[in-house]
Amino acid sequence: MGDRLVGRDAEMAAIDQTVGAAVEGRGSLVLVLGEAGIGKTRLLDEAAGRCAAAGMTVVRGRAVPAGGAFRALTAAAAGLVRLAPPADDARLRPYRAVLGRLLPDFSGSAGPESVADSTIVIAEGILRLLLVSGGPGGCALLLDDLHWADPETLAVVEYLSEAVADEKVVVCAAARDHPRTSDRLERTGRAPAARVLRPARLDDAQIAQLAGDRAEGALPAEAVRFVTARSDGLPLLVEELTAGWRRSGQEAATPVPATFRALVKERLGGLTAEHRRLLEAAAVVGTDWGWNVIAALAGLDETATLTGIHEAAEADLLRVDGSAMHWRHALTRDAVLASMLPPRRTAIAVRAATLLDTGGAGDSDARAADLLAEAGEHQAAGEILLRLARHDMARGALGSAERHLARVDAVGPLRNAWAVERIRLLTMLGRVPEAVRTGTEAIDGAVGDDHAELCLQLARSCIVGAQWSAAVEYVDRAGRPDDPRSGILRADAAYGAGDPQLAAALAERAATVAERTGDDEALTSTLLVAGRCLRQTDPPAAEAAFGRAVQIAAEHGLVPLRVACLIGLATVESLDRPDPPALATARELAGSAGLLVELAGLEALAADLVLVAHGPDAAEPVAMRSAELAGRLHLTGLRALAELLVAAAHASRGDEKTTHRWLEAACARANRPVEVDAGARFVRAIGRVVAGDLAAATRLTGDGVGLIAGHGSAAPTHWWGLWLVLCTVTRRGEDEARRIVDEVYAGRRALNRGALAYADAILAARAEDAARYADALARADALTANCPHWQRILRLLLWEAAVTEGWGDPVAGLRSDLAWHERLGDEALARRCRDLLRAAGSPPRRTGTAPVAPGLRAVGVTAREAEILTLVVEGLTNAQIAERLFLSARTVETHVSRLLAKTGAADRGALRTWAGRAESVGTTDPAPPLRP
């Protein structure tokens, strides 16, 4: 009876409902808001018990004043790893490095910083950790005292409030709502999967019930009246006043103080002077920093400290929690602080700051800064806050970094250092005008190295803000030609301004400076810039620059730079091959290092290459992975690109409705690059090609080219070649198209050189030059041989011209390509080949070489479906079939569903029976391996 929860039936019913739903895979967030002493922590305790009883793994964390970024989450994650150390699960692997920033022992290193919003990456990592470590029963994450939490922790909670909706995860969080709840918590509480509980004060009957429970026996009527009158319905005060009554040992009411502060003061009065000093030190510094620090502040030895802790616990001022001691309640600490004179608090704060300041950026250093600020030591506090801000920027906790900088007294000696860090932070946040304004206000008062550093930081801000000339002016004002950053910034500005030749020369000069100074990071950065500049004019030189940068970055452990250089190298390698070795290395490294933004971009690049090489079935799951990851990271531009690739896969299948849906989603994304709007035209053009409407396809590709023609940084897409061949087939501006494709950087790509050769073949055939036609066709086939899917789309246009215009012998080529499309299950393209064969007077053969057995073809089973049916008959699951055929599980599921519909089978068992009764489950030779 003594610990019974009173007056919280509605809240517990809501918690029970939430836990029950989570066990069934419908997770949610419970947010408990209320004043101090209302019983928020007790509700979390009860929620923990209900979750554990339901078979869920339960972990807890709490925020503390000046606890640093992610403090509550770090404690919870550490507890989860101790309870259930996660195996090398594929779901968790890309997030190990970023979780290492919270748990250094988790991944062996803290992991490099990605360009992304690191808070979102950490939030997704926390979710994956909960899913993996929670096991089949699910996981409950309980976070207390979030009114003290840092912005990053609140952002993670907000992310989880939506992300857990379809998972076996419960998040329970508590925070005070006085003086007001943070805007982020209020917004989080409005999420569809969130539930806000606001426990009310107890009524008189509930007060009497709670007091009786805590007294473990009947209370005299006057005692009940006394507790009711003085507690004002606050459960904490009910318990404290009841405990005071019990301690008095008297049957009649004794003069107990009317306020909680007076109650605590009375209990302090029962302690010795040295034990009061111990509690005063604990109140100033907090109990989270170890009792050795508190004992040193109070001037007590170990024996006196332990005795004091025991006496304070007996007086209901402290509580024992395992091996640690905590305040009976946060209000208890506030009351102790209120009993101290300000000079005494200041003296203890300064001494405590000296003990807590380690010279690093841990929680104790953050507390030291708080104590110094409270004591009026603003410069000393500011130096620590600058250190903390630098550390938080390095780990991606930009909200905490901004909070630290806002507290720096930015005057006197700290002004320039503060301005430099403020500019860096605002640039990272994308608030370039504000960064420039901060720098210009500080720069006139800076001299020497401070002035140079401010100028270089302002130059970097201008680069990010595409203010190229202003960037160069700030580099000039810095007056540091021997600083490699000066050369890198100049090269970046020249490249952004559209002068890659000047940029390459400046990057080469900067590389010389970097080599002379031995700055390996700067040298790698200059080679990266040089490679980007040379890529359009001299691909072999660009490949050499990227290759050397990769080597230097690998030698010196510069993982993010190494990935960036590998990406650059892959873009050059992909000019001639669809499987650049650098791409595979970059994907592996980005995944293991937790560089999720880069990984999402690499998946999009891989999807594009797989699409032209192996077709839609192989490319779609890769593009979907990129879109999903980009969506989770809130990278709207990259997500739009990935969705464009999904649309392209459906366009190749002739599925106009699904293509339109994906294009509509991609083109509605904020911050989408110009390639998306141009690509939407190209994707629709593919649909028109499949449908045989080449005039519309030509018009659409022309519109797309018009959008990207003026963008020198646009990717060397294969769509240029499609546009050229369409223009040649339809006789619409083919000469101008040929000139443009021959001049642009994209014309260096093997696929587009192959398209030029196909266009040459068409022109040669029209000129009745058989030798030139044969040579051009052989050259085109050779250039596009390693991208068979795209090769056959381009050849389809050539065959269409041949059939329509009556030249050459397209039948043999059409039959060969028809067999390929049927083998892959590309029914829309196969259908177009059949149409052209009929138009050529040579209808496709239905027997002998038919890739699908007659019994299956009779009910409309395609070659790919027949191949999957064979494996179903063998007893393979969808996942095993997907692995065998290098498809996504979702694609296999779709094919199986179509088989069930076509055969009328009710389930897989019935499907096997049907296949046994059919003639034979014959299939074609397998298509080439499709490895995304």
GROMACS .gro file of C-alpha atoms in nm, residues 543-732:
model
  190
  543GLU     CA    1   4.164   1.111  -6.248
  544ALA     CA    2   4.529   1.153  -6.150
  545ALA     CA    3   4.448   1.438  -5.909
  546PHE     CA    4   4.163   1.246  -5.745
  547GLY     CA    5   4.375   0.932  -5.725
  548ARG     CA    6   4.660   1.108  -5.550
  549ALA     CA    7   4.417   1.278  -5.311
  550VAL     CA    8   4.265   0.940  -5.225
  551GLN     CA    9   4.610   0.802  -5.148
  552ILE     CA   10   4.710   1.092  -4.921
  553ALA     CA   11   4.376   1.087  -4.740
  554ALA     CA   12   4.410   0.712  -4.682
  555GLU     CA   13   4.766   0.745  -4.550
  556HIS     CA   14   4.666   1.011  -4.296
  557GLY     CA   15   4.327   0.883  -4.189
  558LEU     CA   16   4.129   1.168  -4.345
  559VAL     CA   17   3.816   0.960  -4.393
  560PRO     CA   18   3.560   1.227  -4.501
  561LEU     CA   19   3.808   1.374  -4.749
  562ARG     CA   20   3.894   1.028  -4.875
  563VAL     CA   21   3.528   0.956  -4.945
  564ALA     CA   22   3.487   1.292  -5.121
  565CYS     CA   23   3.791   1.218  -5.339
  566LEU     CA   24   3.666   0.867  -5.415
  567ILE     CA   25   3.336   1.015  -5.527
  568GLY     CA   26   3.523   1.250  -5.759
  569LEU     CA   27   3.730   0.961  -5.891
  570ALA     CA   28   3.416   0.754  -5.947
  571THR     CA   29   3.258   1.029  -6.157
  572VAL     CA   30   3.559   1.023  -6.390
  573GLU     CA   31   3.574   0.643  -6.404
  574SER     CA   32   3.202   0.629  -6.483
  575LEU     CA   33   3.261   0.814  -6.809
  576ASP     CA   34   3.379   0.483  -6.955
  577ARG     CA   35   3.228   0.213  -6.733
  578PRO     CA   36   2.909   0.158  -6.529
  579ASP     CA   37   3.088  -0.012  -6.239
  580PRO     CA   38   3.367   0.228  -6.135
  581PRO     CA   39   3.590   0.064  -5.871
  582ALA     CA   40   3.609   0.390  -5.674
  583LEU     CA   41   3.231   0.385  -5.633
  584ALA     CA   42   3.231   0.046  -5.461
  585THR     CA   43   3.514   0.155  -5.231
  586ALA     CA   44   3.341   0.483  -5.149
  587ARG     CA   45   3.012   0.309  -5.065
  588GLU     CA   46   3.185   0.065  -4.834
  589LEU     CA   47   3.390   0.335  -4.662
  590ALA     CA   48   3.100   0.579  -4.624
  591GLY     CA   49   2.884   0.305  -4.474
  592SER     CA   50   3.145   0.192  -4.223
  593ALA     CA   51   3.237   0.550  -4.128
  594GLY     CA   52   2.878   0.664  -4.082
  595LEU     CA   53   2.897   0.929  -4.356
  596LEU     CA   54   2.530   0.888  -4.432
  597VAL     CA   55   2.484   1.195  -4.650
  598GLU     CA   56   2.764   1.077  -4.875
  599LEU     CA   57   2.624   0.723  -4.866
  600ALA     CA   58   2.281   0.843  -4.978
  601GLY     CA   59   2.441   1.031  -5.268
  602LEU     CA   60   2.653   0.731  -5.362
  603GLU     CA   61   2.344   0.509  -5.368
  604ALA     CA   62   2.182   0.754  -5.611
  605LEU     CA   63   2.491   0.750  -5.833
  606ALA     CA   64   2.496   0.369  -5.820
  607ALA     CA   65   2.126   0.352  -5.909
  608ASP     CA   66   2.182   0.571  -6.214
  609LEU     CA   67   2.468   0.351  -6.335
  610VAL     CA   68   2.283   0.026  -6.264
  611LEU     CA   69   1.978   0.153  -6.454
  612VAL     CA   70   2.166   0.212  -6.779
  613ALA     CA   71   2.363  -0.111  -6.741
  614HIS     CA   72   2.110  -0.364  -6.616
  615GLY     CA   73   1.766  -0.207  -6.634
  616PRO     CA   74   1.483  -0.112  -6.400
  617ASP     CA   75   1.454  -0.428  -6.188
  618ALA     CA   76   1.815  -0.398  -6.075
  619ALA     CA   77   1.815  -0.020  -6.033
  620GLU     CA   78   1.486   0.040  -5.854
  621PRO     CA   79   1.583  -0.109  -5.513
  622VAL     CA   80   1.908   0.090  -5.512
  623ALA     CA   81   1.724   0.412  -5.593
  624MET     CA   82   1.466   0.333  -5.325
  625ARG     CA   83   1.741   0.290  -5.066
  626SER     CA   84   1.883   0.627  -5.160
  627ALA     CA   85   1.540   0.794  -5.145
  628GLU     CA   86   1.460   0.640  -4.808
  629LEU     CA   87   1.794   0.740  -4.653
  630ALA     CA   88   1.777   1.091  -4.799
  631GLY     CA   89   1.425   1.127  -4.663
  632ARG     CA   90   1.533   1.022  -4.315
  633LEU     CA   91   1.817   1.274  -4.327
  634HIS     CA   92   1.584   1.551  -4.456
  635LEU     CA   93   1.800   1.590  -4.769
  636THR     CA   94   1.518   1.702  -4.995
  637GLY     CA   95   1.730   1.773  -5.303
  638LEU     CA   96   1.898   1.435  -5.296
  639ARG     CA   97   1.569   1.264  -5.222
  640ALA     CA   98   1.422   1.426  -5.531
  641LEU     CA   99   1.708   1.291  -5.744
  642ALA     CA  100   1.658   0.940  -5.607
  643GLU     CA  101   1.284   0.959  -5.668
  644LEU     CA  102   1.357   1.070  -6.023
  645LEU     CA  103   1.556   0.749  -6.073
  646VAL     CA  104   1.268   0.540  -5.938
  647ALA     CA  105   1.043   0.716  -6.189
  648ALA     CA  106   1.292   0.637  -6.467
  649ALA     CA  107   1.276   0.268  -6.377
  650HIS     CA  108   0.897   0.271  -6.408
  651ALA     CA  109   0.914   0.469  -6.732
  652SER     CA  110   1.132   0.195  -6.885
  653ARG     CA  111   0.857  -0.051  -6.795
  654GLY     CA  112   0.596   0.164  -6.967
  655ASP     CA  113   0.409   0.224  -6.640
  656GLU     CA  114   0.293   0.580  -6.699
  657LYS     CA  115   0.073   0.607  -6.389
  658THR     CA  116   0.346   0.509  -6.144
  659THR     CA  117   0.603   0.715  -6.334
  660HIS     CA  118   0.383   1.022  -6.300
  661ARG     CA  119   0.336   0.963  -5.926
  662TRP     CA  120   0.710   0.946  -5.860
  663LEU     CA  121   0.785   1.246  -6.083
  664GLU     CA  122   0.519   1.447  -5.906
  665ALA     CA  123   0.682   1.368  -5.571
  666ALA     CA  124   1.032   1.453  -5.695
  667CYS     CA  125   0.933   1.782  -5.855
  668ALA     CA  126   0.750   1.893  -5.540
  669ARG     CA  127   1.060   1.867  -5.319
  670ALA     CA  128   1.217   2.185  -5.184
  671ASN     CA  129   1.577   2.263  -5.278
  672ARG     CA  130   1.573   2.021  -5.571
  673PRO     CA  131   1.862   2.070  -5.816
  674VAL     CA  132   1.804   2.170  -6.177
  675GLU     CA  133   1.878   1.811  -6.281
  676VAL     CA  134   1.545   1.705  -6.131
  677ASP     CA  135   1.332   1.940  -6.339
  678ALA     CA  136   1.535   1.855  -6.649
  679GLY     CA  137   1.533   1.485  -6.565
  680ALA     CA  138   1.154   1.485  -6.535
  681ARG     CA  139   1.139   1.576  -6.905
  682PHE     CA  140   1.386   1.302  -6.994
  683VAL     CA  141   1.198   1.041  -6.791
  684ARG     CA  142   0.870   1.128  -6.961
  685ALA     CA  143   1.056   1.103  -7.292
  686ILE     CA  144   1.151   0.743  -7.214
  687GLY     CA  145   0.784   0.668  -7.163
  688ARG     CA  146   0.711   0.816  -7.504
  689VAL     CA  147   0.992   0.613  -7.662
  690VAL     CA  148   0.846   0.294  -7.516
  691ALA     CA  149   0.505   0.398  -7.649
  692GLY     CA  150   0.648   0.476  -7.996
  693ASP     CA  151   0.573   0.851  -7.985
  694LEU     CA  152   0.914   0.976  -8.094
  695ALA     CA  153   0.799   1.328  -8.182
  696ALA     CA  154   0.686   1.389  -7.823
  697ALA     CA  155   1.001   1.223  -7.690
  698THR     CA  156   1.216   1.457  -7.902
  699ARG     CA  157   1.030   1.762  -7.776
  700LEU     CA  158   1.061   1.652  -7.412
  701THR     CA  159   1.434   1.577  -7.432
  702GLY     CA  160   1.490   1.912  -7.601
  703ASP     CA  161   1.315   2.085  -7.312
  704GLY     CA  162   1.532   1.893  -7.066
  705VAL     CA  163   1.854   1.982  -7.245
  706GLY     CA  164   1.749   2.346  -7.245
  707LEU     CA  165   1.734   2.340  -6.865
  708ILE     CA  166   2.082   2.193  -6.806
  709ALA     CA  167   2.274   2.325  -7.107
  710GLY     CA  168   2.385   2.636  -6.922
  711HIS     CA  169   2.495   2.456  -6.606
  712GLY     CA  170   2.859   2.360  -6.636
  713SER     CA  171   2.847   2.170  -6.308
  714ALA     CA  172   2.562   1.945  -6.421
  715ALA     CA  173   2.642   1.575  -6.425
  716PRO     CA  174   2.745   1.419  -6.762
  717THR     CA  175   2.413   1.243  -6.795
  718HIS     CA  176   2.337   0.983  -7.060
  719TRP     CA  177   2.023   1.175  -7.155
  720TRP     CA  178   2.226   1.395  -7.391
  721GLY     CA  179   2.286   1.099  -7.619
  722LEU     CA  180   1.917   1.005  -7.618
  723TRP     CA  181   1.830   1.359  -7.724
  724LEU     CA  182   2.083   1.347  -8.010
  725VAL     CA  183   1.958   1.013  -8.149
  726LEU     CA  184   1.595   1.128  -8.122
  727CYS     CA  185   1.678   1.450  -8.308
  728THR     CA  186   1.851   1.244  -8.577
  729VAL     CA  187   1.567   0.993  -8.612
  730THR     CA  188   1.297   1.265  -8.628
  731ARG     CA  189   1.515   1.501  -8.837
  732ARG     CA  190   1.461   1.786  -8.590
   0.00000   0.00000   0.00000
